């Protein structure tokens, strides 16, 4: 089937269904029969790659649709049987609820061993805008709704979006740019200020590459354990979770090796202390960029981040040229950005670029900021259209700073006012949760945000006293609206009823 170009509100040269097959899968314990469609959306620039997308159209359709966001640099199509970010294990995923689900690769196909770390598509302007500005989101949305109409003979009654990390940024993009396209949005750990975070990562890459500055895994564990020991009980109970990160004040100098020289795994040298402080301190650049951003707030490594997932944080080896696959995810992300987004020179050494003094690259950085920093906080059009937004972040996120999401939420409240914001938006900070429940977080978050969003968008019932489950440890906590956090009162420390949300 041809997908006509006019059904998409952004420029394309149309599209085509490339495959269609009846699938029978066990999803959330249920046997689901659905039609799986594959399609290409063709670019305007003939040298740009097509957007590859899929849609799962279930028998017994519930008249609703769910679009999934991606991760990192995208480059693959998310599984249409997936759950929403931080979704619970004991509730059916969207397809098992008979949602029509759809997603795309955002306009390029990865060839990397870690698909989400291939930025080579950034050499093409249309592919760059499809990914970074979010153009592929609306094109995929429009093409998918066209196919849903052809399959079922009617439009969905509700269309939702969910995503985390890059997908969380994409969730905010659709609310900002196309306020009438989605009835509700779940945005988890959103990398909304993508370029700003990149500048901070570039600064850290240079610092961590200096001789003796990189703290290896043993020292990362030492730092993590020391922070937990210092701050764990401040919320009233020792449970390996720091519930109030802003109340945790830890000075890494207490771990200083005698004389400041590296003396083994039980202390930090002066260069390592400087590196740790740089990671957890706001990075401010001494120049203007067109997006208006001026800083990135730093990562919460001194407020209880789980240092035992080094791939997302420091990595296990120092940054170098070329960037080792054993360095942190964010540092590899930076290298791809420098090579393909900024300089468009695959041979460029990313450690040669000083994020504090970019020299001849400043104009290009400023231009990219208008594409990558999706920082429009005027969500009034989305609210007027009846849209509802649930935003989530883990307070121990190693890859996208929760402080950045705090900032975005506060900006929205500052523009719209507290009550108008609360009428359509909720933001929850989950203590102990890390990035996407990767590895073995202190608190592996699980909450049925989709049912909460359905009740809010369809029946006007906002979330009320939600409870989040630690899916690894069979314990619960109240899910507190930011800036609230759960303080222990009395009773079973594994029960949410023993805590109260406080400020």
XYZ file of C-alpha atoms in Angstrom:
503
model
C 0.000 0.000 0.000
C 1.163 3.520 -0.793
C 1.141 6.087 2.023
C 0.356 9.391 0.292
C 2.615 12.327 1.123
C -0.366 14.638 1.914
C -1.387 12.526 4.933
C 1.809 13.704 6.656
C 1.971 17.283 7.876
C 5.749 17.568 7.362
C 7.534 17.270 4.002
C 8.135 13.747 2.710
C 7.794 12.036 -0.651
C 5.217 9.623 0.723
C 5.716 6.109 1.932
C 4.953 2.472 1.331
C 4.008 -0.554 3.367
C 6.861 -3.028 2.914
C 5.548 -5.998 4.876
C 2.396 -7.275 6.543
C 1.993 -10.492 8.472
C -0.335 -11.988 11.034
C 1.492 -12.610 14.297
C 0.510 -14.621 17.349
C 2.556 -13.800 20.441
C 2.312 -14.346 24.167
C 2.411 -10.844 25.632
C 2.004 -10.224 29.370
C 0.805 -13.797 29.733
C -1.862 -13.394 27.052
C -1.968 -14.814 23.547
C -2.356 -11.813 21.249
C -3.065 -12.005 17.532
C -2.150 -8.920 15.567
C -1.165 -7.679 12.140
C 2.445 -6.506 12.082
C 3.084 -3.856 9.434
C 6.444 -2.585 8.261
C 6.653 0.622 6.248
C 9.135 3.151 4.869
C 8.551 6.908 4.878
C 10.576 8.417 2.061
C 12.740 11.547 2.486
C 12.712 14.737 0.456
C 16.498 14.631 0.119
C 17.259 11.532 -1.995
C 20.551 11.077 -0.135
C 18.790 10.878 3.238
C 17.730 7.499 4.635
C 14.077 6.531 4.843
C 12.237 6.440 8.151
C 11.558 2.790 8.883
C 8.512 2.168 11.043
C 6.318 -0.651 12.289
C 2.774 -0.854 13.577
C 1.085 -3.679 15.482
C -2.676 -3.779 14.901
C -4.349 -6.232 17.304
C -7.535 -8.188 16.887
C -10.037 -6.944 19.480
C -8.643 -3.410 19.191
C -9.506 -1.181 22.172
C -9.799 1.929 19.927
C -6.565 3.399 21.396
C -3.047 3.859 20.016
C 0.376 4.103 21.662
C 3.560 5.448 20.084
C 6.888 4.454 21.635
C 10.004 6.633 21.714
C 13.577 5.458 21.250
C 16.885 5.690 23.119
C 20.349 7.166 22.612
C 20.812 7.935 18.915
C 17.941 5.556 18.055
C 18.618 3.752 14.751
C 16.432 0.711 15.474
C 12.666 0.308 15.768
C 11.549 -0.243 19.381
C 9.747 -3.500 20.107
C 6.015 -2.984 19.768
C 5.407 -5.459 22.600
C 7.336 -3.309 25.092
C 6.032 -1.623 28.234
C 6.040 2.053 29.127
C 9.157 3.269 31.014
C 9.205 2.160 34.661
C 6.126 0.076 33.807
C 4.978 -2.538 36.337
C 5.569 -6.241 35.879
C 2.093 -7.235 37.088
C 0.033 -5.220 34.570
C -0.381 -5.869 30.839
C 1.741 -3.900 28.378
C -0.078 -1.693 25.847
C -0.340 -4.327 23.098
C -1.765 -6.832 25.605
C -4.387 -4.185 26.434
C -5.204 -4.267 22.705
C -3.630 -0.933 21.906
C -2.498 -0.388 18.350
C 1.204 0.308 18.903
C 3.681 1.947 16.548
C 7.244 3.302 16.464
C 10.104 4.111 14.096
C 13.894 4.224 13.947
C 13.589 8.078 13.787
C 14.966 8.189 10.256
C 18.212 6.221 10.124
C 19.447 2.676 10.512
C 22.259 1.961 12.938
C 25.247 -0.170 12.025
C 26.999 -0.035 15.394
C 27.553 -2.892 17.826
C 25.575 -0.804 20.324
C 22.886 0.553 17.965
C 21.994 3.542 20.121
C 25.605 4.783 19.891
C 25.800 5.278 16.127
C 25.660 8.993 15.292
C 26.902 8.709 11.703
C 23.523 9.757 10.290
C 24.265 13.280 11.571
C 26.192 13.958 8.370
C 22.827 14.438 6.591
C 20.695 17.472 7.479
C 17.314 15.818 6.943
C 18.285 12.768 8.977
C 19.602 15.071 11.700
C 16.315 16.993 11.893
C 14.283 13.798 11.824
C 16.132 12.643 14.938
C 17.161 15.714 16.898
C 14.290 18.093 16.156
C 11.783 15.258 16.259
C 10.447 15.584 12.700
C 10.318 11.792 12.362
C 7.903 11.633 15.281
C 5.134 13.521 13.509
C 5.759 11.794 10.186
C 5.518 8.391 11.896
C 2.423 9.475 13.832
C 0.629 10.636 10.697
C 1.552 7.589 8.626
C 0.547 5.230 11.446
C -2.847 6.852 11.933
C -3.430 6.580 8.173
C -2.725 2.839 8.366
C -4.897 2.433 11.466
C -7.791 4.106 9.662
C -7.346 1.805 6.664
C -7.190 -1.272 8.890
C -10.090 -0.545 11.239
C -12.135 2.020 9.306
C -11.945 4.591 12.097
C -9.540 6.805 14.010
C -8.345 5.964 17.513
C -10.387 7.524 20.282
C -7.144 8.308 22.151
C -3.506 8.437 21.073
C -0.728 8.311 23.677
C 3.068 8.574 23.622
C 5.588 7.066 26.025
C 9.371 7.107 26.089
C 12.433 7.343 28.285
C 15.809 9.094 27.851
C 15.844 10.118 24.177
C 12.276 8.809 24.151
C 11.531 11.039 27.140
C 12.842 14.020 25.184
C 10.707 12.908 22.248
C 7.687 12.800 24.558
C 8.261 16.448 25.466
C 8.875 17.299 21.800
C 5.434 16.059 20.740
C 3.773 18.000 23.566
C 5.700 21.138 22.613
C 5.488 20.996 18.812
C 2.211 19.173 18.078
C -0.045 19.823 21.075
C -3.133 18.271 19.464
C -1.499 15.088 18.185
C -1.484 13.151 21.483
C -4.059 12.977 24.262
C -1.481 12.003 26.863
C 2.282 11.665 27.216
C 4.563 9.719 29.562
C 8.041 11.263 29.645
C 10.641 9.382 31.685
C 14.189 10.600 32.449
C 14.030 12.969 29.447
C 17.233 14.163 27.774
C 15.426 17.326 26.708
C 18.488 19.615 26.672
C 20.457 17.210 24.532
C 23.167 19.588 23.332
C 23.642 21.156 26.752
C 24.225 17.766 28.316
C 26.642 16.968 25.499
C 28.760 20.001 26.318
C 29.014 18.860 29.916
C 29.957 15.352 28.793
C 32.660 16.804 26.561
C 34.071 18.792 29.474
C 34.082 15.644 31.622
C 35.740 13.618 28.866
C 38.710 15.975 28.891
C 38.950 15.970 32.684
C 38.699 12.190 33.009
C 41.312 11.671 30.284
C 43.962 13.552 32.262
C 46.713 11.427 33.845
C 45.549 9.903 37.118
C 42.114 11.544 37.040
C 39.968 8.511 36.205
C 38.546 6.664 39.252
C 38.409 2.959 38.396
C 35.563 0.648 39.355
C 36.888 -0.001 42.872
C 37.070 3.712 43.599
C 33.625 4.238 42.099
C 32.256 1.630 44.505
C 34.124 3.300 47.375
C 32.493 6.628 46.516
C 29.034 5.101 46.149
C 29.250 3.226 49.452
C 30.577 6.320 51.215
C 27.699 8.475 49.982
C 25.157 5.854 51.042
C 26.759 5.501 54.475
C 26.719 9.261 54.962
C 23.160 9.973 53.782
C 21.098 6.787 53.865
C 19.451 7.379 57.242
C 18.567 11.047 56.742
C 15.036 10.110 55.620
C 14.384 8.170 58.813
C 15.327 4.640 57.759
C 18.451 2.856 56.550
C 17.404 1.051 53.371
C 20.222 1.844 50.889
C 17.990 4.537 49.340
C 18.558 8.282 49.685
C 15.045 9.709 49.538
C 15.977 13.387 49.737
C 18.989 13.957 47.469
C 19.038 17.677 48.163
C 19.486 16.938 51.855
C 22.575 14.823 51.203
C 25.772 16.827 51.566
C 28.852 14.716 51.018
C 32.388 16.053 50.716
C 34.596 13.722 48.650
C 37.656 15.179 50.328
C 36.981 12.821 53.261
C 38.171 10.062 50.907
C 41.416 11.857 50.029
C 44.556 9.752 49.932
C 47.247 10.948 52.284
C 49.271 13.585 50.462
C 46.818 13.602 47.538
C 48.665 10.946 45.500
C 46.906 7.756 44.401
C 47.417 5.180 47.140
C 45.133 2.379 46.003
C 41.415 1.488 45.991
C 40.596 2.786 49.466
C 41.009 6.492 48.764
C 40.811 9.129 46.028
C 43.725 11.135 44.700
C 43.468 14.884 44.207
C 42.911 14.542 40.419
C 40.172 11.961 41.045
C 38.475 14.207 43.593
C 38.533 17.055 41.087
C 36.972 14.767 38.466
C 34.213 13.613 40.816
C 33.422 17.190 41.790
C 33.325 18.214 38.130
C 30.799 15.469 37.382
C 28.456 16.570 40.155
C 28.837 20.343 39.745
C 26.921 22.511 37.247
C 28.902 23.148 34.082
C 28.491 26.698 32.780
C 29.903 27.689 29.414
C 31.257 31.251 28.957
C 29.472 31.960 25.667
C 25.943 32.253 24.321
C 24.138 29.613 22.309
C 20.944 30.170 20.358
C 18.781 27.869 22.474
C 19.364 30.172 25.441
C 20.706 27.419 27.680
C 23.631 28.474 29.856
C 24.539 25.376 31.895
C 23.999 21.696 32.625
C 23.381 20.943 36.317
C 25.746 17.998 36.754
C 25.122 14.367 37.620
C 24.070 13.132 41.051
C 27.171 11.101 41.781
C 27.384 12.699 45.202
C 23.717 12.119 45.975
C 23.469 8.362 45.836
C 23.809 7.340 42.189
C 24.452 3.627 41.780
C 28.104 3.553 40.779
C 27.841 -0.184 40.157
C 26.460 0.420 36.662
C 29.626 1.969 35.225
C 28.574 1.649 31.570
C 26.056 4.422 32.159
C 28.274 6.487 34.443
C 32.084 6.702 34.485
C 32.743 3.503 32.565
C 35.564 1.182 33.556
C 38.380 2.846 31.609
C 39.428 6.428 31.029
C 38.365 8.311 27.882
C 40.855 8.118 25.006
C 41.035 8.495 21.235
C 39.311 6.523 19.844
C 36.827 6.330 22.686
C 36.962 2.869 24.289
C 33.758 0.846 24.382
C 34.532 0.423 28.086
C 34.197 4.152 28.720
C 30.898 5.545 29.964
C 27.907 5.620 27.626
C 27.718 9.406 27.746
C 31.376 9.791 26.770
C 30.858 7.562 23.736
C 27.750 9.565 22.897
C 29.871 12.747 22.997
C 32.447 11.316 20.619
C 29.761 10.414 18.069
C 28.277 13.898 18.355
C 31.622 15.621 17.766
C 32.473 13.463 14.766
C 29.124 13.481 12.979
C 26.947 16.323 14.280
C 29.503 19.050 14.941
C 32.617 18.683 12.807
C 31.231 16.111 10.356
C 34.733 14.702 10.295
C 34.793 10.985 11.297
C 38.534 11.266 11.972
C 38.250 14.159 14.437
C 39.584 13.522 17.939
C 36.715 14.439 20.283
C 39.169 15.045 23.136
C 40.655 17.930 21.135
C 37.401 19.898 21.394
C 37.269 22.081 24.503
C 33.617 22.591 25.448
C 34.645 25.738 27.360
C 36.429 27.296 24.373
C 35.114 25.729 21.154
C 36.739 28.344 18.906
C 35.655 28.023 15.271
C 32.962 25.506 16.200
C 30.910 27.946 18.278
C 28.536 28.947 15.462
C 27.837 25.312 14.628
C 27.250 24.505 18.314
C 24.822 27.413 18.545
C 22.939 26.235 15.457
C 22.718 22.655 16.750
C 21.355 23.927 20.056
C 18.211 25.136 18.269
C 17.654 21.587 16.996
C 18.712 19.553 20.033
C 17.667 21.612 23.086
C 13.903 21.123 23.110
C 13.328 23.654 25.871
C 10.000 25.291 25.077
C 8.173 25.380 28.423
C 4.990 27.038 27.152
C 2.804 23.939 27.250
C -0.441 25.934 27.344
C -1.467 24.801 23.829
C -1.048 21.160 24.934
C -3.080 21.819 28.087
C -5.814 23.663 26.158
C -6.086 20.699 23.805
C -6.805 18.504 26.836
C -3.392 16.841 26.883
C -2.057 15.254 30.064
C 1.640 14.841 30.873
C 3.218 12.478 33.410
C 6.944 12.988 33.916
C 9.186 10.569 35.865
C 12.852 10.487 36.797
C 15.043 8.387 39.061
C 17.008 10.341 41.650
C 20.023 8.044 41.098
C 20.148 8.394 37.305
C 23.733 8.051 36.022
C 23.123 9.116 32.417
C 20.555 11.932 32.395
C 20.621 14.189 35.427
C 17.368 14.356 37.371
C 18.366 17.903 38.296
C 17.818 18.805 34.653
C 14.256 17.446 34.739
C 13.671 19.335 37.988
C 14.727 22.452 36.106
C 12.344 21.864 33.193
C 9.417 21.252 35.539
C 10.177 24.383 37.533
C 10.366 26.419 34.341
C 6.913 25.192 33.281
C 5.503 26.096 36.705
C 7.242 29.461 36.544
C 5.584 30.311 33.220
C 2.138 28.786 33.720
C 1.757 28.995 37.498
C 1.447 26.123 40.002
C -2.264 25.361 39.664
C -2.514 25.631 35.853
C 0.534 23.340 35.646
C -0.929 20.821 38.050
C -4.155 20.751 36.031
C -2.409 18.829 33.246
C 1.070 17.816 34.471
C 2.558 15.668 37.231
C 6.269 15.135 37.932
C 7.546 12.362 40.199
C 11.151 11.876 41.340
C 11.758 8.242 42.355
C 14.395 7.846 45.104
C 17.026 5.196 44.416
C 15.902 4.594 40.817
C 18.519 4.849 38.095
C 18.389 5.163 34.308
C 15.773 2.757 32.914
C 16.259 0.287 35.813
C 19.594 -0.611 34.225
C 21.727 -3.166 36.062
C 20.978 -3.503 39.772
C 19.610 -0.161 40.970
C 18.974 0.507 44.635
C 15.268 0.815 43.775
C 13.955 -0.720 40.532
C 10.869 1.389 39.923
C 7.560 -0.051 38.716
C 4.378 2.019 38.443
C 1.292 1.656 36.256
C 1.564 5.136 34.774
C -0.446 4.104 31.721
C -3.597 3.309 33.709
C -3.084 6.565 35.619
C -2.798 8.456 32.336
C -5.907 6.765 30.929
C -8.001 7.713 33.956
C -6.767 11.292 33.764
C -7.109 11.832 30.003
C -10.324 9.874 29.516
C -12.212 10.401 32.786
C -10.675 13.554 34.218
C -9.305 11.731 37.285
C -5.734 12.874 38.036
C -3.263 10.549 39.780
C -4.077 10.289 43.472
C -1.625 8.979 46.074
C 0.266 6.740 43.621
C 2.515 3.980 44.938
C 5.707 2.791 43.243
C 7.014 -0.761 43.639
C 10.640 -1.853 43.881
C 10.298 -4.807 41.539
C 13.580 -6.340 42.742
C 12.948 -6.194 46.491
C 9.165 -6.482 46.939
C 8.803 -3.150 48.715
C 6.714 -0.075 48.034
C 7.024 3.675 48.491
C 4.664 6.578 47.978
C 5.316 8.243 44.643
C 5.678 11.864 45.697
C 4.997 14.863 43.494
C 8.187 16.861 43.109
C 9.621 18.470 45.221
C 8.110 16.076 47.742
C 9.984 12.989 48.933
C 9.027 9.999 51.129
C 9.975 10.364 54.790
C 9.736 7.320 57.050
C 7.263 7.654 59.945
C 6.870 4.236 61.599
C 5.986 0.659 60.796
C 7.183 -1.756 58.140
C 9.989 -0.048 56.177
C 9.010 -2.105 53.113
C 5.488 -0.653 53.035
C 4.477 2.652 51.452
C 2.032 3.217 54.323
C 5.025 3.728 56.632
C 6.125 6.829 54.704
C 4.680 10.275 54.165
C 5.431 12.658 51.326
C 7.130 15.724 52.737
C 9.093 18.774 51.609
